[in-house]
XYZ file of C-alpha atoms in Angstrom:
769
model
C -2.434 -23.018 -7.550
C -5.720 -24.411 -6.190
C -7.755 -21.765 -4.416
C -8.581 -22.534 -0.766
C -12.179 -23.388 0.035
C -13.982 -21.799 2.973
C -17.397 -22.806 4.263
C -19.271 -19.565 4.867
C -22.523 -19.581 6.752
C -25.489 -18.572 4.659
C -26.024 -15.359 6.633
C -22.429 -14.143 6.893
C -22.155 -13.191 3.222
C -25.034 -10.677 3.060
C -23.925 -9.088 6.325
C -20.232 -8.728 5.463
C -21.039 -7.077 2.104
C -17.310 -6.917 1.210
C -17.074 -3.124 1.423
C -20.193 -2.624 -0.720
C -21.845 0.522 0.635
C -25.630 0.176 0.662
C -28.337 2.710 1.307
C -30.819 2.369 4.145
C -33.407 0.936 1.746
C -30.937 -1.637 0.410
C -29.855 -2.685 3.897
C -33.486 -3.048 4.942
C -34.172 -5.163 1.872
C -31.256 -7.447 2.726
C -32.641 -7.860 6.247
C -36.048 -8.732 4.766
C -34.464 -11.483 2.666
C -32.643 -12.794 5.737
C -35.850 -12.912 7.781
C -37.659 -14.796 5.011
C -34.761 -17.209 4.800
C -34.756 -17.868 8.575
C -38.510 -18.535 8.570
C -38.265 -20.901 5.613
C -35.245 -22.752 7.055
C -37.051 -23.306 10.346
C -39.989 -24.880 8.494
C -38.075 -26.774 5.764
C -34.605 -27.495 7.172
C -33.938 -30.293 4.676
C -34.293 -27.970 1.662
C -31.263 -25.871 2.554
C -27.752 -26.836 1.517
C -24.362 -25.407 2.292
C -22.218 -23.954 -0.481
C -18.519 -24.319 -1.146
C -17.446 -20.832 -2.126
C -14.135 -19.296 -3.045
C -12.999 -16.459 -0.779
C -13.091 -12.865 -1.992
C -9.753 -11.239 -2.788
C -8.714 -7.675 -3.492
C -6.646 -8.246 -6.622
C -7.805 -10.956 -8.996
C -5.235 -13.246 -10.480
C -5.768 -14.687 -13.967
C -7.953 -17.808 -13.938
C -6.351 -21.217 -14.293
C -7.204 -23.890 -16.867
C -10.078 -25.312 -14.771
C -11.638 -22.016 -13.640
C -14.278 -20.353 -15.796
C -14.350 -16.582 -15.276
C -17.477 -14.639 -16.245
C -17.963 -10.893 -15.942
C -21.608 -10.256 -15.007
C -23.470 -7.027 -15.814
C -27.027 -5.977 -16.579
C -29.252 -3.020 -17.506
C -26.701 -0.970 -19.471
C -29.462 1.114 -21.156
C -27.368 2.316 -24.066
C -28.734 5.481 -25.652
C -30.362 6.853 -22.506
C -30.633 10.665 -22.807
C -28.336 10.548 -25.838
C -29.334 14.106 -26.807
C -28.489 15.539 -23.387
C -25.306 17.655 -23.702
C -24.022 16.526 -20.287
C -25.400 13.001 -19.703
C -25.618 11.845 -23.322
C -22.425 9.713 -23.188
C -22.866 8.248 -19.693
C -24.280 4.891 -20.862
C -21.511 4.370 -23.456
C -18.775 5.245 -20.954
C -20.160 2.681 -18.491
C -20.359 -0.054 -21.175
C -16.790 0.554 -22.268
C -15.603 0.294 -18.671
C -17.468 -3.031 -18.281
C -15.698 -4.481 -21.316
C -12.411 -2.918 -20.207
C -12.651 -4.727 -16.848
C -13.510 -7.979 -18.630
C -10.298 -7.670 -20.655
C -8.231 -6.513 -17.694
C -9.193 -9.435 -15.464
C -8.866 -12.027 -18.266
C -12.530 -13.000 -18.322
C -13.493 -15.935 -20.519
C -16.857 -14.390 -21.390
C -19.303 -11.588 -20.541
C -22.883 -12.261 -19.400
C -25.476 -9.472 -19.832
C -28.884 -10.011 -18.211
C -31.070 -7.774 -20.368
C -31.758 -4.135 -21.314
C -28.563 -3.576 -23.252
C -30.444 -0.782 -25.072
C -32.752 1.762 -23.497
C -35.095 2.017 -26.489
C -36.815 -0.755 -28.367
C -35.694 0.806 -31.655
C -32.353 2.499 -30.925
C -31.204 5.299 -33.164
C -28.495 4.873 -35.776
C -26.158 6.914 -33.598
C -26.688 4.538 -30.667
C -26.257 1.434 -32.828
C -23.100 2.832 -34.434
C -21.570 3.730 -31.078
C -22.468 0.349 -29.565
C -21.085 -1.685 -32.458
C -17.867 0.339 -32.460
C -17.259 -0.272 -28.731
C -18.128 -3.989 -28.827
C -16.024 -4.601 -31.924
C -13.008 -2.906 -30.355
C -13.099 -5.056 -27.226
C -14.334 -8.423 -28.518
C -12.281 -8.843 -31.688
C -8.774 -10.134 -31.186
C -6.265 -12.897 -31.933
C -6.369 -14.672 -28.554
C -8.087 -18.090 -28.487
C -11.268 -18.688 -26.486
C -10.849 -21.557 -24.036
C -14.561 -22.329 -23.690
C -16.112 -25.332 -25.399
C -19.832 -25.407 -26.253
C -21.213 -28.926 -25.972
C -24.860 -28.219 -26.826
C -26.367 -27.550 -30.246
C -28.898 -25.083 -31.662
C -28.256 -22.471 -29.004
C -28.456 -19.349 -31.167
C -30.640 -18.198 -34.045
C -27.654 -17.428 -36.295
C -25.843 -20.732 -35.941
C -22.871 -21.354 -33.678
C -21.310 -18.916 -31.244
C -19.525 -15.948 -32.791
C -16.033 -17.123 -31.794
C -16.649 -20.392 -33.679
C -17.346 -18.638 -36.984
C -14.772 -19.289 -39.679
C -14.212 -15.713 -40.819
C -14.412 -13.964 -37.422
C -11.672 -13.634 -34.817
C -13.380 -13.141 -31.450
C -11.448 -13.468 -28.193
C -14.088 -12.130 -25.736
C -17.555 -13.612 -26.431
C -20.590 -11.760 -25.065
C -23.741 -13.712 -24.145
C -26.869 -11.617 -23.686
C -30.629 -11.967 -23.207
C -33.124 -9.215 -24.031
C -34.948 -7.081 -21.482
C -38.251 -5.265 -21.404
C -36.733 -2.188 -23.080
C -35.175 -3.975 -26.071
C -37.470 -6.991 -26.488
C -38.478 -8.205 -29.973
C -41.218 -6.354 -31.846
C -42.939 -7.135 -35.122
C -41.307 -5.534 -38.131
C -43.325 -6.610 -41.145
C -43.796 -10.358 -40.789
C -40.863 -10.963 -38.447
C -40.214 -10.448 -34.737
C -36.882 -8.668 -34.430
C -34.974 -7.139 -31.530
C -32.058 -4.743 -31.519
C -29.914 -7.659 -30.329
C -30.704 -9.477 -33.591
C -28.640 -6.848 -35.423
C -25.674 -7.486 -33.131
C -26.211 -11.234 -33.423
C -26.305 -11.353 -37.230
C -23.022 -9.389 -37.307
C -21.515 -11.895 -34.817
C -20.799 -9.256 -32.175
C -23.115 -10.705 -29.500
C -24.423 -14.221 -28.828
C -28.160 -13.602 -28.361
C -29.981 -16.358 -26.449
C -32.990 -16.865 -24.171
C -35.656 -15.783 -26.664
C -39.076 -17.429 -26.299
C -41.188 -17.478 -29.479
C -44.005 -19.711 -28.209
C -46.984 -17.968 -26.639
C -48.638 -20.762 -24.691
C -45.542 -22.227 -23.025
C -41.912 -21.561 -22.138
C -39.169 -24.121 -22.689
C -35.674 -23.151 -21.550
C -32.760 -25.174 -22.868
C -29.258 -24.573 -21.458
C -26.048 -23.636 -23.224
C -23.585 -26.281 -22.052
C -20.143 -24.728 -21.485
C -16.951 -26.506 -20.521
C -13.491 -25.329 -19.530
C -11.131 -27.982 -18.288
C -12.925 -29.977 -15.608
C -15.587 -27.280 -15.042
C -18.968 -27.742 -16.691
C -21.550 -24.951 -16.626
C -25.186 -25.083 -17.797
C -26.187 -21.518 -18.687
C -29.965 -20.942 -18.766
C -31.454 -17.707 -20.077
C -34.980 -16.319 -20.342
C -35.586 -12.982 -22.022
C -38.125 -10.559 -20.646
C -41.773 -11.605 -20.833
C -44.891 -9.906 -19.544
C -44.875 -10.567 -15.818
C -48.597 -11.348 -15.610
C -48.509 -13.838 -18.473
C -45.327 -15.489 -17.199
C -46.818 -15.763 -13.708
C -49.924 -17.485 -15.086
C -47.854 -19.913 -17.140
C -45.657 -20.669 -14.160
C -48.711 -21.328 -12.007
C -50.109 -23.593 -14.751
C -46.764 -25.473 -14.906
C -46.126 -24.447 -18.509
C -42.549 -23.307 -17.821
C -40.106 -26.148 -18.358
C -36.333 -26.397 -17.913
C -34.273 -28.981 -19.785
C -31.440 -30.584 -17.808
C -28.332 -32.387 -18.995
C -28.717 -36.146 -18.705
C -25.130 -36.870 -17.682
C -22.346 -35.266 -15.665
C -22.137 -32.752 -12.835
C -23.058 -29.228 -13.887
C -23.006 -25.819 -12.238
C -26.385 -24.249 -13.169
C -26.714 -20.503 -13.809
C -30.051 -18.872 -14.627
C -30.157 -15.342 -16.133
C -33.576 -13.683 -16.205
C -35.014 -10.180 -16.576
C -38.271 -9.894 -14.610
C -39.826 -8.110 -11.665
C -38.631 -9.402 -8.307
C -40.981 -10.068 -5.410
C -40.584 -6.682 -3.710
C -44.173 -5.759 -2.833
C -45.426 -5.577 -6.429
C -48.264 -8.045 -5.912
C -48.542 -11.773 -6.210
C -49.219 -11.787 -9.969
C -46.858 -9.080 -11.178
C -43.515 -10.703 -10.455
C -41.513 -13.922 -10.338
C -41.357 -15.501 -6.910
C -38.143 -17.132 -5.812
C -40.095 -20.271 -4.963
C -40.989 -20.692 -8.659
C -37.369 -21.171 -9.702
C -36.196 -24.807 -9.717
C -34.419 -25.848 -6.544
C -31.512 -27.448 -8.408
C -30.267 -24.072 -9.651
C -26.987 -22.832 -8.148
C -26.831 -19.122 -9.014
C -29.447 -16.655 -10.304
C -28.366 -13.514 -12.177
C -31.394 -11.228 -11.781
C -31.816 -8.342 -14.198
C -34.400 -5.554 -14.459
C -33.946 -4.342 -10.864
C -31.698 -1.255 -10.927
C -30.657 -1.280 -7.294
C -27.211 -2.845 -6.974
C -27.250 -5.908 -4.683
C -24.233 -7.545 -6.257
C -23.255 -9.734 -3.322
C -24.928 -13.162 -3.629
C -27.700 -13.622 -1.082
C -29.483 -16.761 0.006
C -32.835 -17.357 -1.638
C -36.054 -17.759 0.295
C -36.159 -21.491 -0.443
C -32.505 -21.787 0.525
C -31.318 -23.962 -2.351
C -29.628 -21.317 -4.533
C -28.181 -17.823 -4.323
C -29.163 -14.640 -6.117
C -27.006 -11.807 -7.388
C -28.558 -8.541 -8.572
C -25.902 -6.432 -10.350
C -28.238 -3.487 -10.940
C -27.911 -0.899 -13.690
C -24.670 0.663 -14.877
C -26.307 4.073 -15.479
C -28.934 5.916 -13.443
C -32.173 6.169 -15.437
C -34.321 7.551 -12.604
C -33.672 9.762 -9.598
C -34.681 7.255 -6.920
C -33.005 5.873 -3.826
C -32.219 2.553 -5.489
C -30.238 4.288 -8.251
C -28.104 6.172 -5.715
C -26.431 2.944 -4.530
C -22.872 2.587 -5.813
C -22.727 0.778 -9.163
C -20.840 -2.519 -9.477
C -20.191 -5.386 -11.836
C -19.327 -8.878 -10.691
C -16.372 -11.081 -11.594
C -17.675 -14.654 -11.239
C -15.180 -17.523 -10.915
C -16.494 -21.102 -11.197
C -14.519 -24.259 -10.574
C -16.478 -27.522 -10.590
C -19.293 -26.908 -8.037
C -17.531 -23.967 -6.330
C -17.987 -20.315 -7.188
C -16.820 -16.879 -6.080
C -18.262 -13.491 -7.075
C -16.062 -10.444 -6.546
C -17.757 -7.002 -6.787
C -15.939 -4.435 -8.892
C -16.980 -0.769 -8.546
C -17.511 1.266 -11.691
C -15.773 4.643 -11.809
C -17.111 5.807 -15.202
C -20.483 6.455 -13.574
C -21.851 9.855 -12.655
C -22.140 10.455 -8.917
C -25.669 10.533 -7.582
C -26.816 11.549 -4.120
C -30.279 11.885 -2.664
C -31.468 13.764 0.432
C -34.637 14.680 2.251
C -35.666 17.724 4.276
C -38.821 19.290 5.783
C -39.602 23.013 5.716
C -41.463 22.772 8.999
C -39.349 23.269 12.107
C -36.684 25.245 10.240
C -37.684 28.684 11.584
C -39.569 29.597 8.402
C -42.829 31.563 8.638
C -45.402 30.757 5.915
C -47.046 34.188 6.450
C -43.826 36.103 5.796
C -44.074 38.127 2.552
C -40.503 37.067 1.668
C -40.998 33.433 2.587
C -40.098 32.283 -0.934
C -36.689 33.929 -0.716
C -36.044 32.356 2.686
C -37.109 28.913 1.425
C -34.896 29.272 -1.648
C -31.879 30.218 0.476
C -32.496 27.324 2.881
C -32.834 24.737 0.083
C -29.785 26.141 -1.709
C -27.652 25.470 1.344
C -29.033 21.928 1.602
C -28.121 21.212 -2.017
C -24.608 22.546 -1.458
C -24.187 20.144 1.444
C -25.309 17.253 -0.760
C -22.853 18.263 -3.479
C -20.013 18.272 -0.954
C -20.997 14.812 0.328
C -21.168 13.453 -3.231
C -17.631 14.675 -3.958
C -16.325 12.973 -0.817
C -18.000 9.712 -1.843
C -16.505 10.075 -5.299
C -13.009 10.312 -3.806
C -13.650 7.224 -1.662
C -14.824 5.360 -4.744
C -11.653 6.170 -6.674
C -9.472 5.038 -3.771
C -11.377 1.757 -3.425
C -11.234 1.061 -7.172
C -7.488 1.700 -7.254
C -6.974 -0.675 -4.328
C -8.728 -3.439 -6.283
C -6.589 -2.899 -9.361
C -8.979 -0.665 -11.292
C -6.882 2.485 -11.530
C -9.001 5.434 -12.804
C -5.939 7.219 -14.229
C -5.027 4.124 -16.191
C -8.587 3.930 -17.510
C -8.499 7.495 -18.763
C -5.446 6.624 -20.847
C -6.885 3.423 -22.360
C -10.648 4.073 -22.550
C -11.856 6.079 -25.524
C -15.328 6.983 -24.197
C -14.832 8.376 -20.717
C -17.321 10.158 -18.503
C -17.913 13.717 -19.714
C -17.747 16.459 -17.050
C -17.667 14.084 -14.030
C -17.680 17.038 -11.618
C -21.327 17.692 -12.490
C -23.274 15.265 -10.315
C -26.895 14.160 -9.981
C -28.749 15.605 -6.982
C -32.275 14.916 -5.797
C -33.636 16.706 -2.702
C -37.061 15.606 -1.466
C -38.814 18.524 0.238
C -41.834 18.133 2.547
C -43.608 21.488 2.126
C -46.867 21.200 4.086
C -48.051 24.781 4.641
C -45.606 26.256 2.113
C -45.758 26.878 -1.608
C -43.471 25.186 -4.125
C -40.625 26.778 -6.077
C -39.889 26.841 -9.777
C -37.457 23.989 -10.403
C -35.783 25.435 -13.479
C -35.225 28.825 -11.848
C -33.826 27.138 -8.762
C -31.571 24.852 -10.815
C -30.016 27.813 -12.616
C -28.078 28.527 -9.398
C -26.041 25.305 -9.862
C -24.920 25.501 -13.484
C -21.601 23.695 -13.821
C -22.042 21.742 -10.555
C -25.259 19.720 -11.084
C -26.165 17.689 -14.176
C -29.947 17.576 -13.635
C -30.766 21.269 -13.352
C -34.496 21.001 -14.101
C -35.463 18.400 -11.483
C -33.304 18.892 -8.402
C -36.233 19.434 -6.010
C -39.107 17.019 -5.442
C -41.920 18.552 -3.376
C -44.430 16.422 -1.500
C -46.915 16.805 1.325
C -46.948 14.872 4.560
C -49.740 12.353 4.828
C -52.611 13.352 7.083
C -53.321 11.301 10.185
C -56.504 9.247 10.465
C -57.798 10.924 13.639
C -61.368 12.223 13.787
C -60.538 15.515 15.532
C -61.568 18.900 14.194
C -64.796 20.251 12.785
C -66.685 18.641 9.953
C -65.779 21.454 7.571
C -62.079 21.081 8.397
C -62.195 17.346 7.817
C -63.880 17.907 4.448
C -61.226 20.432 3.400
C -58.459 18.084 4.477
C -60.068 15.277 2.507
C -60.219 17.464 -0.599
C -56.519 18.344 -0.282
C -55.594 14.716 0.169
C -55.046 12.861 -3.137
C -57.226 9.861 -3.783
C -55.199 6.678 -3.684
C -55.524 4.602 -6.849
C -57.290 1.301 -6.706
C -55.311 -1.863 -6.366
C -54.923 -3.271 -9.871
C -52.826 -6.257 -8.895
C -55.707 -8.581 -9.727
C -56.378 -7.048 -13.146
C -54.288 -6.581 -16.258
C -54.802 -5.417 -19.828
C -55.659 -8.871 -21.144
C -58.381 -9.301 -18.501
C -59.845 -5.862 -19.269
C -59.973 -6.635 -22.989
C -61.569 -10.001 -22.342
C -64.168 -8.481 -20.027
C -65.154 -5.512 -22.175
C -64.726 -6.793 -25.742
C -65.088 -10.556 -25.771
C -68.688 -10.537 -24.510
C -71.323 -11.298 -27.130
C -73.116 -7.968 -26.731
C -69.893 -5.944 -26.994
C -67.832 -7.932 -29.445
C -66.371 -5.849 -32.246
C -66.516 -6.980 -35.854
C -64.336 -4.589 -37.836
C -61.488 -4.344 -35.280
C -59.725 -7.465 -34.055
C -59.390 -7.615 -30.250
C -56.158 -9.608 -30.329
C -54.494 -7.115 -32.686
C -55.700 -4.192 -30.584
C -54.367 -5.914 -27.470
C -50.947 -6.330 -29.078
C -50.958 -2.708 -30.269
C -51.910 -1.474 -26.787
C -49.086 -3.478 -25.234
C -46.594 -1.997 -27.708
C -47.926 1.523 -27.037
C -47.716 1.221 -23.222
C -44.752 -1.076 -22.619
C -42.525 -0.299 -25.593
C -43.496 3.364 -26.151
C -44.265 2.848 -29.842
C -46.443 5.912 -30.407
C -47.904 4.831 -33.761
C -48.814 1.278 -32.667
C -52.561 1.905 -32.154
C -52.994 4.102 -35.239
C -51.121 1.662 -37.484
C -53.140 -1.319 -36.258
C -56.454 0.531 -36.705
C -55.576 1.767 -40.199
C -54.505 -1.708 -41.264
C -57.765 -3.339 -40.127
C -59.981 -0.584 -41.575
C -58.163 -0.709 -44.915
C -58.769 -4.449 -45.104
C -62.531 -4.054 -44.577
C -62.760 -1.113 -46.984
C -61.245 -3.225 -49.761
C -63.867 -5.910 -49.147
C -66.695 -3.357 -49.343
C -65.317 -1.813 -52.540
C -65.072 -5.220 -54.224
C -68.650 -6.051 -53.186
C -69.955 -2.772 -54.612
C -68.117 -3.384 -57.896
C -69.704 -6.831 -58.196
C -73.168 -5.360 -57.685
C -72.624 -2.796 -60.443
C -71.448 -5.475 -62.864
C -74.561 -7.589 -62.286
C -72.582 -10.350 -60.596
C -74.099 -9.775 -57.183
C -77.564 -11.200 -57.981
C -79.756 -11.536 -54.946
C -83.437 -11.451 -54.101
C -84.991 -8.912 -51.766
C -84.561 -11.028 -48.700
C -80.833 -11.681 -49.252
C -80.304 -8.001 -50.077
C -81.896 -7.004 -46.790
C -79.812 -9.572 -44.944
C -76.622 -8.287 -46.559
C -77.525 -4.721 -45.715
C -78.035 -5.646 -42.100
C -74.841 -7.676 -42.148
C -72.934 -4.518 -43.022
C -74.435 -2.900 -39.953
C -73.042 -5.589 -37.696
C -69.771 -3.703 -37.521
C -71.316 -1.265 -35.095
C -70.874 -3.782 -32.291
C -74.489 -4.982 -31.884
C -76.245 -8.056 -33.204
C -77.929 -7.688 -36.651
C -81.459 -8.110 -35.294
C -81.037 -5.621 -32.449
C -79.413 -3.114 -34.774
C -82.220 -3.384 -37.335
C -84.951 -3.093 -34.711
C -83.296 -0.106 -33.097
C -82.824 1.619 -36.446
C -86.492 1.017 -37.383
C -87.785 2.424 -34.097
C -85.465 5.427 -33.828
C -85.968 6.561 -37.418
C -89.727 6.175 -37.636
C -90.972 9.126 -39.659
C -93.914 9.580 -42.017
C -91.974 11.882 -44.318
C -89.262 9.295 -44.903
C -91.899 6.600 -45.424
C -93.600 8.632 -48.167
C -90.274 9.313 -49.783
C -89.449 5.596 -49.758
C -92.805 4.737 -51.356
C -92.351 7.312 -54.102
C -88.896 5.901 -54.709
C -90.333 2.419 -55.085
C -92.873 3.689 -57.629
C -90.051 5.231 -59.616
C -88.207 1.917 -59.561
C -91.358 0.092 -60.744
C -91.768 2.531 -63.633
C -88.129 1.988 -64.614
C -88.629 -1.784 -64.565
C -91.812 -1.591 -66.675
C -90.051 0.644 -69.182
C -87.161 -1.820 -69.408
C -89.604 -4.724 -69.921
C -91.526 -2.863 -72.672
C -88.299 -2.016 -74.476
C -87.078 -5.577 -74.305
C -90.449 -6.946 -75.559
C -90.456 -4.541 -78.497
C -86.902 -5.452 -79.408
C -87.817 -9.130 -79.177
C -90.871 -8.740 -81.467
C -88.867 -7.218 -84.371
C -87.035 -10.380 -85.463
C -90.247 -12.386 -85.063
C -92.164 -10.156 -87.461
C -89.276 -10.382 -89.914
C -89.469 -14.170 -89.665
C -93.216 -14.137 -90.225
C -92.871 -11.971 -93.321
C -90.152 -14.247 -94.662
C -92.342 -17.321 -94.213
C -95.476 -15.628 -95.589
C -93.669 -14.347 -98.658
C -92.301 -17.742 -99.537
C -95.603 -18.638 -101.215
C -95.932 -21.831 -103.215
C -92.291 -22.969 -103.152
C -91.161 -26.537 -102.702
C -91.714 -28.144 -99.275
C -88.049 -29.086 -98.838
C -86.873 -25.549 -99.452
C -89.608 -24.347 -97.118
C -88.354 -26.620 -94.341
C -84.766 -25.389 -94.828
C -85.975 -21.810 -94.606
C -87.897 -22.557 -91.416
C -84.774 -24.196 -89.989
C -82.640 -21.094 -90.727
C -85.277 -18.727 -89.349
C -85.672 -20.899 -86.263
C -81.927 -20.814 -85.505
C -81.752 -17.060 -86.043
C -84.713 -16.394 -83.805
C -83.380 -18.659 -81.048
C -80.077 -16.753 -81.050
C -81.877 -13.403 -80.911
C -84.236 -14.596 -78.200
C -81.415 -15.956 -76.008
C -79.342 -12.761 -76.336
C -82.339 -10.499 -75.721
C -83.456 -12.615 -72.780
C -80.000 -12.341 -71.183
C -79.792 -8.566 -71.804
C -83.275 -7.973 -70.459
C -82.668 -10.125 -67.398
C -79.325 -8.442 -66.748
C -80.870 -4.991 -67.136
C -83.679 -5.837 -64.700
C -81.262 -7.273 -62.201
C -78.962 -4.258 -62.311
C -81.907 -1.863 -61.945
C -83.330 -3.809 -59.006
C -79.939 -4.185 -57.336
C -79.048 -0.479 -57.627
C -82.520 0.570 -56.494
C -82.448 -1.703 -53.480
C -78.919 -0.639 -52.478
C -79.962 3.022 -52.732
C -83.009 2.334 -50.598
C -80.857 0.601 -47.990
C -78.377 3.489 -47.875
C -80.796 6.422 -47.918
C -84.034 5.145 -46.439
C -84.991 3.043 -43.465
C -88.424 1.585 -42.906
C -90.401 2.899 -40.039
C -90.936 -0.443 -38.327
C -91.083 -4.207 -38.857
C -94.505 -4.030 -40.580
C -93.215 -1.626 -43.221
C -90.298 -3.933 -43.914
C -92.635 -6.923 -44.347
C -94.834 -4.876 -46.708
C -91.809 -4.075 -48.820
C -90.849 -7.743 -49.048
C -94.417 -8.744 -49.930
C -94.622 -6.044 -52.624
C -91.469 -7.344 -54.292
C -92.784 -10.898 -54.109
C -96.105 -9.787 -55.677
C -94.249 -8.098 -58.528
C -92.250 -11.234 -59.246
C -95.377 -13.423 -59.057
C -97.253 -11.116 -61.451
C -94.400 -11.258 -63.965
C -94.402 -15.055 -63.675
C -98.158 -15.189 -64.332
C -97.814 -12.990 -67.433
C -95.136 -15.291 -68.763
C -97.323 -18.332 -68.060
C -100.325 -16.702 -69.833
C -98.243 -16.071 -72.948
C -97.076 -19.675 -73.024
C -100.687 -20.908 -72.685
C -101.778 -18.692 -75.581
C -98.972 -20.101 -77.720
C -99.983 -23.681 -76.983
C -103.637 -22.884 -77.798
C -102.677 -21.262 -81.122
C -100.467 -24.211 -81.985
C -103.294 -26.632 -81.235
C -105.725 -24.617 -83.369
C -103.230 -24.582 -86.241
C -102.798 -28.335 -86.037
C -106.552 -28.837 -86.227
C -106.892 -26.655 -89.316
C -103.995 -28.379 -91.061
C -105.420 -31.781 -90.309
C -108.677 -30.684 -91.915
C -106.764 -29.571 -95.046
C -104.484 -32.620 -95.030
C -101.228 -30.693 -94.373
C -99.646 -33.484 -92.331
C -96.089 -32.574 -93.219
C -96.391 -29.040 -91.956
C -98.250 -30.226 -88.854
C -95.581 -32.788 -88.094
C -92.935 -30.124 -88.624
C -94.672 -27.762 -86.259
C -95.215 -30.407 -83.589
C -91.676 -31.733 -83.735
C -89.950 -28.365 -83.646
C -92.222 -26.702 -81.074
C -93.651 -23.882 -83.204
C -95.077 -21.184 -80.898
C -98.135 -18.977 -81.467
C -96.221 -16.552 -83.688
C -95.269 -19.346 -86.071
C -98.887 -20.561 -86.018
C -100.128 -17.175 -87.097
C -97.540 -17.113 -89.875
C -98.616 -20.537 -91.171
C -102.268 -19.592 -90.971
C -101.721 -16.487 -93.049
C -99.791 -18.366 -95.726
C -101.598 -19.925 -98.661
C -99.488 -23.068 -98.353
């Protein structure tokens, strides 16, 4: 039977609230939205459109063939306080009730808007419990009547109910939140939802892997004549998303044909006084959207409210379990049953009964007949606060009874749930109580000792009371001393950090040229800091630091090994440059670091020690040169003796002998030259590295003297080598002259053509031939 259509005014829906009981803060927030809407509609009347909505009903009938029914929930926080003996099962009981209601009201699918898990890396117990509950409610023989018209919607292929070897009759579509967002595990970014996705228990969508832009493609769903474009965006850092939205780097893809009902599920901060850059403004969302499912905000505002721009409506289901003792968490918890037919929709709130009761109150100790000077004032204060807590407990029980009656009237019978639900709320009579106490002029009480009075009646025994002081007025009355004392008692308000975030602080303090780090990577430290703060990964900073330091240590070890093997040949200037390059890791430029080290460590004692060390190095080098020269002279003398002893033998045999001796000497000379050169290089390299590690020159002049001394040593060695070569040429010339006088042309030609040096000349001169 077609459902009747009623044209509600845009303001009648938030005011009627359909029996949803709101706190004072929630009602004030609704009025704020209404005021913003009225102001915007008066300025831009053409932007606002009227909606065709289905009326709310008490008992939901099964949907027809053209009506798509979606059960909407968010912020389930599975695993919250899982080790608490009383509240450890609260999150699992709430999730099972959500899936139970989806089955009971014949929902076609379930939509979760983030934070399915409370921890980024849930424990095995949490994962096991979650997979057991989801498998029990999603697997079944009934067919799914939803068609998916789009492609490449999920990382693991098609939707889970389209898999060949899986029988799914209740598909779950979920985005990630800020508590269970993807983190790097090895070389991959993985979220807890990836485990549920790869096992085909949940259809995980809305993940954004690109850093510089966001592109959101819809999942196109169809049931009968109803077509729905489901958009999803997992949690991103609010500051970064705000900047990208301002820079127009957030894009939505739209279907090219047909009429579609557009739903957008997101998990971000809402514009509720958090600052202009730390949230998503309603004006940023495209105007052609029809319904926004807003996650991350725990206060339940399930009834759709008009947006500020007036072109779409927003529903905020809130959390299904209280994770903080605040006023927003004390609002009654609901899920929404969303019915869509063509361009019409209806959202029916359904209260959750498998949720622990939570009540919050406030009281002041002043004006209660209590005397701060009374010796037994603590006993009187304890008795007064105990009575206040008892009153709150009684009120919470009355609200619990009203909740059960309302749920039964809407078809959600709590007694029927207890028979069919496996994970029910443990010890529901123990409620959550928070009493805010203004204690100006009085001392505080011990919370744990006070909570021991309510064992068996209150679940949060260690934090029932919240003490605070009343803010001082800004008048200038009183003496100067009194004003100073009051100022000291008053806490200093923190600075407004809305205009600054972690990325800006890193860029300001580390990216500057005079502060830039060399050994630690700023981008990796930024990522580690974000994981430590936002995702509570305790070892994020230590792991990132160890990884970067280990990488640089391996480079230094390999460089030292090359120097020991003689492969790291370098002159004095390059050695000094490399030594200063290693000092660049301190955060300063190489020149400034070297100058500062020279000036700060100027000392005559260290200078003398460095000079004596250089003399020792010179003596070692001279010794190595003498040893190499002696070893080189041995084969030469053997060659000379061989030639001299040949005597008056035939010239041809003499030439063959010279040829053999020449080849042998060349091999010896090349090997000795390489060994000597390698020995000198290794000695110089080790000496210079030791000097760089243990000694520093007093100033720039001392450094220049050291460089000049090394250059002089090399020049002197070059001159000695040149002198020896000149002496050889002179001896060879003298030998040629003598042979020409005797007529020994053959020997002279042999010597000239084969480059006989001075040693060979002496050998020929001494021979009788």
